[in-house]
Amino acid sequence: MQVADLGDVKLHYRLDGDPDGAPIVLANSLGTDLRVWDQIIPLLPAGLRILRYDKRGHGLSSCPPAPYAMGALVKDAERLLDHLGMKDVLFVGLSIGGLIGQGLAAKRLDLVRALVLSNTAAKIGTRDMWQARIDSIRANGIEAIADQVMERWFAKPFRLTAAMHAWRTMMVRQPLEGYLGCCAAIAGTDMITPTSGLRLPALGIAGSEDGSTPPDLVRETISLIPGAELKLIRNAGHIPCVEAPEAYAEILSEFIEQTGHLSG
Ligand SMILES: O=C(O)CC1=CCC(=O)O1
């Protein structure tokens, strides 16, 4: 078990791959822990040092009381990279992980060499929408919204599989304060201005059936960064690394190749 003690928060993380390899960071979404990346890790090229971590309030990381600010989530990522001596990383951010990636690149370009914005945007939803979700969970619990969330996370065929149950269970078992804390962070975040200023190799990934960050929304954000391209994964929802791991890993591998990340 690998845990970084960052003072006010302890973050659970995992390192895979080559300890001397080119650094890549995988930052996951709201209501998930680092297991969402399990299926793509073996499909990525050799020669990578792969870091994934549970953001605060999720998985096995510590869980301060809600609400959280996006600045705290960005600072956690920054401190974790500094703690592990990682810089010039290729940062892959899924959904809220993508907001963290945009914030980190805007704040510490020395840490981020290239950015993959997967199923995310510069602004996700509205403040009212997130407040309604927080109020509903406080009133009725997280289980009451789980089926709706699964409709946004996964396309219909995947929702009929037994595996979907495990991902649903992962979501409802996240610490409540952590889930609500991150909802509040997303509610208060608008990265349009900082992301418009980013100049680095960037790639967008969207799922055709994504009900949380539909392809047009991802495209709008990607178009803020000159030269960035969007790849669409058909028949996949908000978490394509789970639903379409082969397609997802292929897109990431192509981007790794294109950016020359493995050759330093
Ligand atoms: O729960 C959802 O609707 C999906 C989601 C939005 C932000 C995030 O990280 O996941």
CSV table of N, CA, C and O in Angstrom, one decimal, residues 154-239:
chain,number,residue,atom,x,y,z
A,154,PHE,N,-22.4,5.0,-18.4
A,154,PHE,CA,-22.2,3.9,-19.3
A,154,PHE,C,-23.3,3.8,-20.4
A,154,PHE,O,-24.5,4.1,-20.1
A,155,ALA,N,-22.9,3.4,-21.6
A,155,ALA,CA,-23.9,3.1,-22.6
A,155,ALA,C,-24.8,1.9,-22.2
A,155,ALA,O,-24.4,1.1,-21.4
A,156,LYS,N,-26.0,1.8,-22.9
A,156,LYS,CA,-27.0,0.8,-22.4
A,156,LYS,C,-26.4,-0.6,-22.4
A,156,LYS,O,-26.7,-1.3,-21.4
A,157,PRO,N,-25.8,-1.1,-23.4
A,157,PRO,CA,-25.3,-2.5,-23.4
A,157,PRO,C,-24.4,-2.8,-22.2
A,157,PRO,O,-24.6,-3.8,-21.5
A,158,PHE,N,-23.6,-1.9,-21.8
A,158,PHE,CA,-22.7,-2.1,-20.6
A,158,PHE,C,-23.5,-2.1,-19.3
A,158,PHE,O,-23.2,-2.8,-18.4
A,159,ARG,N,-24.6,-1.3,-19.3
A,159,ARG,CA,-25.4,-1.2,-18.1
A,159,ARG,C,-26.1,-2.6,-17.8
A,159,ARG,O,-26.6,-2.8,-16.7
A,160,LEU,N,-26.2,-3.4,-18.8
A,160,LEU,CA,-26.9,-4.7,-18.7
A,160,LEU,C,-25.9,-5.8,-18.2
A,160,LEU,O,-26.3,-6.9,-18.0
A,161,THR,N,-24.6,-5.5,-18.1
A,161,THR,CA,-23.7,-6.5,-17.7
A,161,THR,C,-23.5,-6.5,-16.2
A,161,THR,O,-23.8,-5.6,-15.4
A,162,ALA,N,-23.0,-7.7,-15.7
A,162,ALA,CA,-22.8,-7.9,-14.3
A,162,ALA,C,-21.7,-6.9,-13.8
A,162,ALA,O,-21.7,-6.4,-12.7
A,163,ALA,N,-20.7,-6.6,-14.7
A,163,ALA,CA,-19.6,-5.8,-14.3
A,163,ALA,C,-20.1,-4.4,-13.8
A,163,ALA,O,-19.5,-3.8,-12.9
A,164,MET,N,-21.1,-3.9,-14.5
A,164,MET,CA,-21.7,-2.6,-14.2
A,164,MET,C,-22.0,-2.5,-12.7
A,164,MET,O,-21.8,-1.4,-12.1
A,165,HIS,N,-22.4,-3.6,-12.1
A,165,HIS,CA,-22.8,-3.6,-10.7
A,165,HIS,C,-21.6,-3.2,-9.8
A,165,HIS,O,-21.8,-2.5,-8.8
A,166,ALA,N,-20.4,-3.8,-10.2
A,166,ALA,CA,-19.2,-3.5,-9.4
A,166,ALA,C,-18.9,-2.0,-9.4
A,166,ALA,O,-18.6,-1.4,-8.4
A,167,TRP,N,-19.1,-1.4,-10.6
A,167,TRP,CA,-18.8,0.1,-10.7
A,167,TRP,C,-19.8,0.9,-10.0
A,167,TRP,O,-19.5,1.9,-9.3
A,168,ARG,N,-21.0,0.4,-10.0
A,168,ARG,CA,-22.1,1.1,-9.3
A,168,ARG,C,-21.8,1.1,-7.8
A,168,ARG,O,-21.9,2.0,-7.0
A,169,THR,N,-21.4,-0.1,-7.3
A,169,THR,CA,-21.0,-0.3,-5.9
A,169,THR,C,-19.8,0.6,-5.5
A,169,THR,O,-19.8,1.2,-4.4
A,170,MET,N,-18.9,0.7,-6.4
A,170,MET,CA,-17.7,1.6,-6.2
A,170,MET,C,-18.2,3.0,-5.9
A,170,MET,O,-17.8,3.6,-4.9
A,171,MET,N,-19.2,3.4,-6.7
A,171,MET,CA,-19.7,4.8,-6.5
A,171,MET,C,-20.4,5.0,-5.2
A,171,MET,O,-20.1,5.9,-4.4
A,172,VAL,N,-21.3,4.1,-4.9
A,172,VAL,CA,-22.2,4.3,-3.7
A,172,VAL,C,-21.3,4.1,-2.4
A,172,VAL,O,-21.7,4.6,-1.4
A,173,ARG,N,-20.2,3.4,-2.5
A,173,ARG,CA,-19.4,3.2,-1.3
A,173,ARG,C,-18.3,4.3,-1.1
A,173,ARG,O,-17.5,4.2,-0.2
A,174,GLN,N,-18.2,5.3,-2.0
A,174,GLN,CA,-17.3,6.4,-1.8
A,174,GLN,C,-17.7,7.1,-0.5
A,174,GLN,O,-18.9,7.2,-0.3
A,175,PRO,N,-16.8,7.6,0.3
A,175,PRO,CA,-17.2,8.4,1.5
A,175,PRO,C,-18.1,9.6,1.1
A,175,PRO,O,-17.8,10.3,0.1
A,176,LEU,N,-19.2,9.7,1.8
A,176,LEU,CA,-20.2,10.7,1.4
A,176,LEU,C,-19.6,12.1,1.4
A,176,LEU,O,-19.8,12.9,0.5
A,177,GLU,N,-18.8,12.4,2.5
A,177,GLU,CA,-18.3,13.8,2.5
A,177,GLU,C,-17.3,14.0,1.3
A,177,GLU,O,-17.2,15.1,0.8
A,178,GLY,N,-16.6,13.0,0.9
A,178,GLY,CA,-15.7,13.1,-0.2
A,178,GLY,C,-16.4,13.3,-1.5
A,178,GLY,O,-16.0,14.2,-2.3
A,179,TYR,N,-17.5,12.6,-1.7
A,179,TYR,CA,-18.3,12.8,-2.9
A,179,TYR,C,-18.9,14.2,-2.9
A,179,TYR,O,-18.8,14.9,-3.9
A,180,LEU,N,-19.5,14.6,-1.8
A,180,LEU,CA,-20.1,15.9,-1.8
A,180,LEU,C,-19.1,17.0,-1.8
A,180,LEU,O,-19.3,18.0,-2.5
A,181,GLY,N,-18.0,16.8,-1.2
A,181,GLY,CA,-16.9,17.8,-1.3
A,181,GLY,C,-16.5,18.0,-2.7
A,181,GLY,O,-16.3,19.2,-3.1
A,182,CYS,N,-16.3,17.0,-3.5
A,182,CYS,CA,-15.9,17.1,-4.9
A,182,CYS,C,-17.0,17.7,-5.7
A,182,CYS,O,-16.8,18.5,-6.7
A,183,CYS,N,-18.3,17.4,-5.4
A,183,CYS,CA,-19.4,18.1,-6.1
A,183,CYS,C,-19.3,19.6,-6.0
A,183,CYS,O,-19.5,20.3,-6.9
A,184,ALA,N,-19.0,20.0,-4.7
A,184,ALA,CA,-18.9,21.4,-4.5
A,184,ALA,C,-17.7,22.0,-5.2
A,184,ALA,O,-17.8,23.2,-5.8
A,185,ALA,N,-16.6,21.3,-5.3
A,185,ALA,CA,-15.5,21.8,-6.1
A,185,ALA,C,-15.8,22.0,-7.5
A,185,ALA,O,-15.4,23.0,-8.2
A,186,ILE,N,-16.5,21.0,-8.1
A,186,ILE,CA,-16.9,21.1,-9.5
A,186,ILE,C,-17.9,22.3,-9.7
A,186,ILE,O,-17.7,23.1,-10.7
A,187,ALA,N,-18.8,22.4,-8.8
A,187,ALA,CA,-19.8,23.5,-8.9
A,187,ALA,C,-19.1,24.9,-9.0
A,187,ALA,O,-19.6,25.8,-9.7
A,188,GLY,N,-18.0,25.1,-8.3
A,188,GLY,CA,-17.4,26.4,-8.2
A,188,GLY,C,-16.3,26.6,-9.3
A,188,GLY,O,-15.6,27.6,-9.2
A,189,THR,N,-16.2,25.7,-10.2
A,189,THR,CA,-15.0,25.7,-11.1
A,189,THR,C,-15.4,26.2,-12.5
A,189,THR,O,-16.2,25.6,-13.2
A,190,ASP,N,-14.6,27.2,-13.0
A,190,ASP,CA,-14.7,27.6,-14.4
A,190,ASP,C,-13.3,27.8,-14.8
A,190,ASP,O,-12.7,28.8,-14.4
A,191,MET,N,-12.8,26.9,-15.7
A,191,MET,CA,-11.4,26.9,-16.1
A,191,MET,C,-11.2,27.6,-17.5
A,191,MET,O,-10.2,27.5,-18.0
A,192,ILE,N,-12.3,28.2,-18.0
A,192,ILE,CA,-12.2,28.7,-19.4
A,192,ILE,C,-11.0,29.6,-19.6
A,192,ILE,O,-10.3,29.5,-20.5
A,193,THR,N,-10.9,30.6,-18.7
A,193,THR,CA,-9.8,31.6,-18.9
A,193,THR,C,-8.4,30.9,-18.8
A,193,THR,O,-7.6,31.0,-19.7
A,194,PRO,N,-8.1,30.2,-17.6
A,194,PRO,CA,-6.8,29.6,-17.6
A,194,PRO,C,-6.5,28.6,-18.7
A,194,PRO,O,-5.4,28.5,-19.2
A,195,THR,N,-7.5,27.8,-19.0
A,195,THR,CA,-7.3,26.8,-20.1
A,195,THR,C,-7.0,27.4,-21.4
A,195,THR,O,-6.3,26.9,-22.2
A,196,SER,N,-7.7,28.6,-21.7
A,196,SER,CA,-7.4,29.3,-23.0
A,196,SER,C,-6.0,29.8,-23.1
A,196,SER,O,-5.5,30.0,-24.2
A,197,GLY,N,-5.3,29.9,-21.9
A,197,GLY,CA,-3.9,30.3,-22.0
A,197,GLY,C,-2.9,29.2,-22.1
A,197,GLY,O,-1.7,29.4,-22.2
A,198,LEU,N,-3.4,27.9,-22.1
A,198,LEU,CA,-2.5,26.8,-22.1
A,198,LEU,C,-1.9,26.6,-23.5
A,198,LEU,O,-2.5,26.7,-24.5
A,199,ARG,N,-0.6,26.4,-23.5
A,199,ARG,CA,0.2,26.1,-24.7
A,199,ARG,C,1.0,24.9,-24.5
A,199,ARG,O,2.1,24.9,-23.9
A,200,LEU,N,0.5,23.7,-24.8
A,200,LEU,CA,1.2,22.4,-24.6
A,200,LEU,C,0.5,21.4,-25.4
A,200,LEU,O,-0.7,21.6,-25.9
A,201,PRO,N,1.1,20.3,-25.7
A,201,PRO,CA,0.4,19.2,-26.5
A,201,PRO,C,-0.8,18.8,-25.7
A,201,PRO,O,-0.7,18.4,-24.5
A,202,ALA,N,-1.9,18.7,-26.3
A,202,ALA,CA,-3.2,18.3,-25.6
A,202,ALA,C,-4.0,17.5,-26.5
A,202,ALA,O,-4.0,17.7,-27.8
A,203,LEU,N,-4.8,16.6,-25.9
A,203,LEU,CA,-5.7,15.7,-26.6
A,203,LEU,C,-7.0,15.7,-25.8
A,203,LEU,O,-7.0,15.6,-24.6
A,204,GLY,N,-8.1,15.6,-26.5
A,204,GLY,CA,-9.4,15.4,-25.9
A,204,GLY,C,-9.9,14.0,-26.2
A,204,GLY,O,-9.7,13.5,-27.3
A,205,ILE,N,-10.6,13.4,-25.3
A,205,ILE,CA,-11.3,12.1,-25.5
A,205,ILE,C,-12.7,12.3,-25.1
A,205,ILE,O,-13.0,12.8,-24.0
A,206,ALA,N,-13.6,11.8,-26.0
A,206,ALA,CA,-15.1,11.9,-25.6
A,206,ALA,C,-15.7,10.6,-25.9
A,206,ALA,O,-15.2,9.8,-26.7
A,207,GLY,N,-16.8,10.3,-25.2
A,207,GLY,CA,-17.6,9.1,-25.5
A,207,GLY,C,-18.9,9.5,-26.1
A,207,GLY,O,-19.6,10.4,-25.7
A,208,SER,N,-19.3,8.8,-27.2
A,208,SER,CA,-20.5,9.2,-27.9
A,208,SER,C,-21.7,9.2,-27.1
A,208,SER,O,-22.7,10.0,-27.3
A,209,GLU,N,-21.7,8.3,-26.0
A,209,GLU,CA,-22.9,8.2,-25.2
A,209,GLU,C,-22.8,8.9,-23.8
A,209,GLU,O,-23.5,8.6,-22.9
A,210,ASP,N,-21.8,9.8,-23.7
A,210,ASP,CA,-21.5,10.4,-22.4
A,210,ASP,C,-22.6,11.4,-22.1
A,210,ASP,O,-22.8,12.4,-22.7
A,211,GLY,N,-23.3,11.1,-21.0
A,211,GLY,CA,-24.4,12.0,-20.5
A,211,GLY,C,-24.0,13.0,-19.6
A,211,GLY,O,-24.8,13.9,-19.2
A,212,SER,N,-22.7,13.0,-19.2
A,212,SER,CA,-22.2,14.1,-18.2
A,212,SER,C,-21.4,15.2,-19.0
A,212,SER,O,-21.6,16.3,-18.7
A,213,THR,N,-20.5,14.7,-19.8
A,213,THR,CA,-19.8,15.7,-20.6
A,213,THR,C,-19.8,15.2,-22.1
A,213,THR,O,-18.9,14.5,-22.6
A,214,PRO,N,-20.9,15.5,-22.8
A,214,PRO,CA,-21.1,15.1,-24.1
A,214,PRO,C,-20.0,15.6,-25.1
A,214,PRO,O,-19.3,16.6,-24.8
A,215,PRO,N,-19.8,14.9,-26.2
A,215,PRO,CA,-18.7,15.2,-27.1
A,215,PRO,C,-18.6,16.7,-27.5
A,215,PRO,O,-17.5,17.3,-27.5
A,216,ASP,N,-19.7,17.4,-27.7
A,216,ASP,CA,-19.7,18.8,-28.1
A,216,ASP,C,-19.1,19.7,-26.9
A,216,ASP,O,-18.4,20.6,-27.2
A,217,LEU,N,-19.3,19.3,-25.7
A,217,LEU,CA,-18.8,20.0,-24.6
A,217,LEU,C,-17.3,19.8,-24.5
A,217,LEU,O,-16.5,20.8,-24.2
A,218,VAL,N,-16.9,18.6,-24.7
A,218,VAL,CA,-15.4,18.3,-24.6
A,218,VAL,C,-14.7,19.0,-25.8
A,218,VAL,O,-13.7,19.7,-25.6
A,219,ARG,N,-15.4,19.0,-26.9
A,219,ARG,CA,-14.8,19.7,-28.1
A,219,ARG,C,-14.6,21.2,-27.8
A,219,ARG,O,-13.6,21.8,-28.2
A,220,GLU,N,-15.6,21.8,-27.2
A,220,GLU,CA,-15.6,23.2,-26.9
A,220,GLU,C,-14.3,23.6,-26.1
A,220,GLU,O,-13.6,24.5,-26.3
A,221,THR,N,-14.0,22.7,-25.1
A,221,THR,CA,-12.9,22.9,-24.2
A,221,THR,C,-11.6,22.7,-25.0
A,221,THR,O,-10.6,23.5,-24.9
A,222,ILE,N,-11.5,21.6,-25.7
A,222,ILE,CA,-10.3,21.3,-26.5
A,222,ILE,C,-10.0,22.4,-27.5
A,222,ILE,O,-8.8,22.7,-27.7
A,223,SER,N,-11.0,23.0,-28.0
A,223,SER,CA,-10.7,24.1,-29.0
A,223,SER,C,-10.1,25.3,-28.4
A,223,SER,O,-9.6,26.2,-29.1
A,224,LEU,N,-10.1,25.4,-27.0
A,224,LEU,CA,-9.4,26.5,-26.4
A,224,LEU,C,-7.9,26.4,-26.4
A,224,LEU,O,-7.2,27.3,-26.2
A,225,ILE,N,-7.4,25.1,-26.7
A,225,ILE,CA,-5.9,24.9,-26.7
A,225,ILE,C,-5.5,24.7,-28.1
A,225,ILE,O,-5.8,23.7,-28.8
A,226,PRO,N,-4.7,25.7,-28.7
A,226,PRO,CA,-4.3,25.5,-30.1
A,226,PRO,C,-3.6,24.2,-30.4
A,226,PRO,O,-2.7,23.7,-29.6
A,227,GLY,N,-4.0,23.6,-31.5
A,227,GLY,CA,-3.4,22.3,-31.9
A,227,GLY,C,-4.0,21.1,-31.3
A,227,GLY,O,-3.6,20.0,-31.7
A,228,ALA,N,-4.8,21.2,-30.3
A,228,ALA,CA,-5.4,20.0,-29.6
A,228,ALA,C,-6.4,19.4,-30.5
A,228,ALA,O,-7.2,20.0,-31.2
A,229,GLU,N,-6.5,18.1,-30.5
A,229,GLU,CA,-7.4,17.3,-31.3
A,229,GLU,C,-8.4,16.6,-30.4
A,229,GLU,O,-8.1,16.3,-29.2
A,230,LEU,N,-9.5,16.2,-30.9
A,230,LEU,CA,-10.5,15.4,-30.1
A,230,LEU,C,-10.6,14.0,-30.7
A,230,LEU,O,-10.8,13.9,-32.0
A,231,LYS,N,-10.6,13.0,-29.9
A,231,LYS,CA,-10.9,11.6,-30.4
A,231,LYS,C,-12.2,11.1,-29.7
A,231,LYS,O,-12.4,11.3,-28.5
A,232,LEU,N,-13.0,10.6,-30.6
A,232,LEU,CA,-14.4,10.1,-30.1
A,232,LEU,C,-14.4,8.6,-30.0
A,232,LEU,O,-14.0,7.9,-31.0
A,233,ILE,N,-14.8,8.1,-28.9
A,233,ILE,CA,-15.0,6.6,-28.7
A,233,ILE,C,-16.5,6.4,-28.9
A,233,ILE,O,-17.3,6.9,-28.1
A,234,ARG,N,-16.8,5.6,-29.9
A,234,ARG,CA,-18.3,5.3,-30.2
A,234,ARG,C,-18.8,4.3,-29.2
A,234,ARG,O,-18.0,3.4,-28.7
A,235,ASN,N,-20.1,4.4,-28.9
A,235,ASN,CA,-20.8,3.4,-28.0
A,235,ASN,C,-20.2,3.4,-26.6
A,235,ASN,O,-20.2,2.3,-26.0
A,236,ALA,N,-19.6,4.4,-26.1
A,236,ALA,CA,-19.1,4.5,-24.8
A,236,ALA,C,-19.6,5.8,-24.1
A,236,ALA,O,-19.8,6.8,-24.8
A,237,GLY,N,-19.7,5.7,-22.8
A,237,GLY,CA,-20.3,6.8,-22.0
A,237,GLY,C,-19.1,7.6,-21.4
A,237,GLY,O,-18.1,7.9,-22.0
A,238,HIS,N,-19.3,8.0,-20.1
A,238,HIS,CA,-18.5,8.9,-19.4
A,238,HIS,C,-17.1,8.3,-18.9
A,238,HIS,O,-16.2,9.0,-18.6
A,239,ILE,N,-17.1,7.0,-18.8
A,239,ILE,CA,-15.9,6.3,-18.3
A,239,ILE,C,-15.4,5.3,-19.3
A,239,ILE,O,-15.4,4.1,-19.0
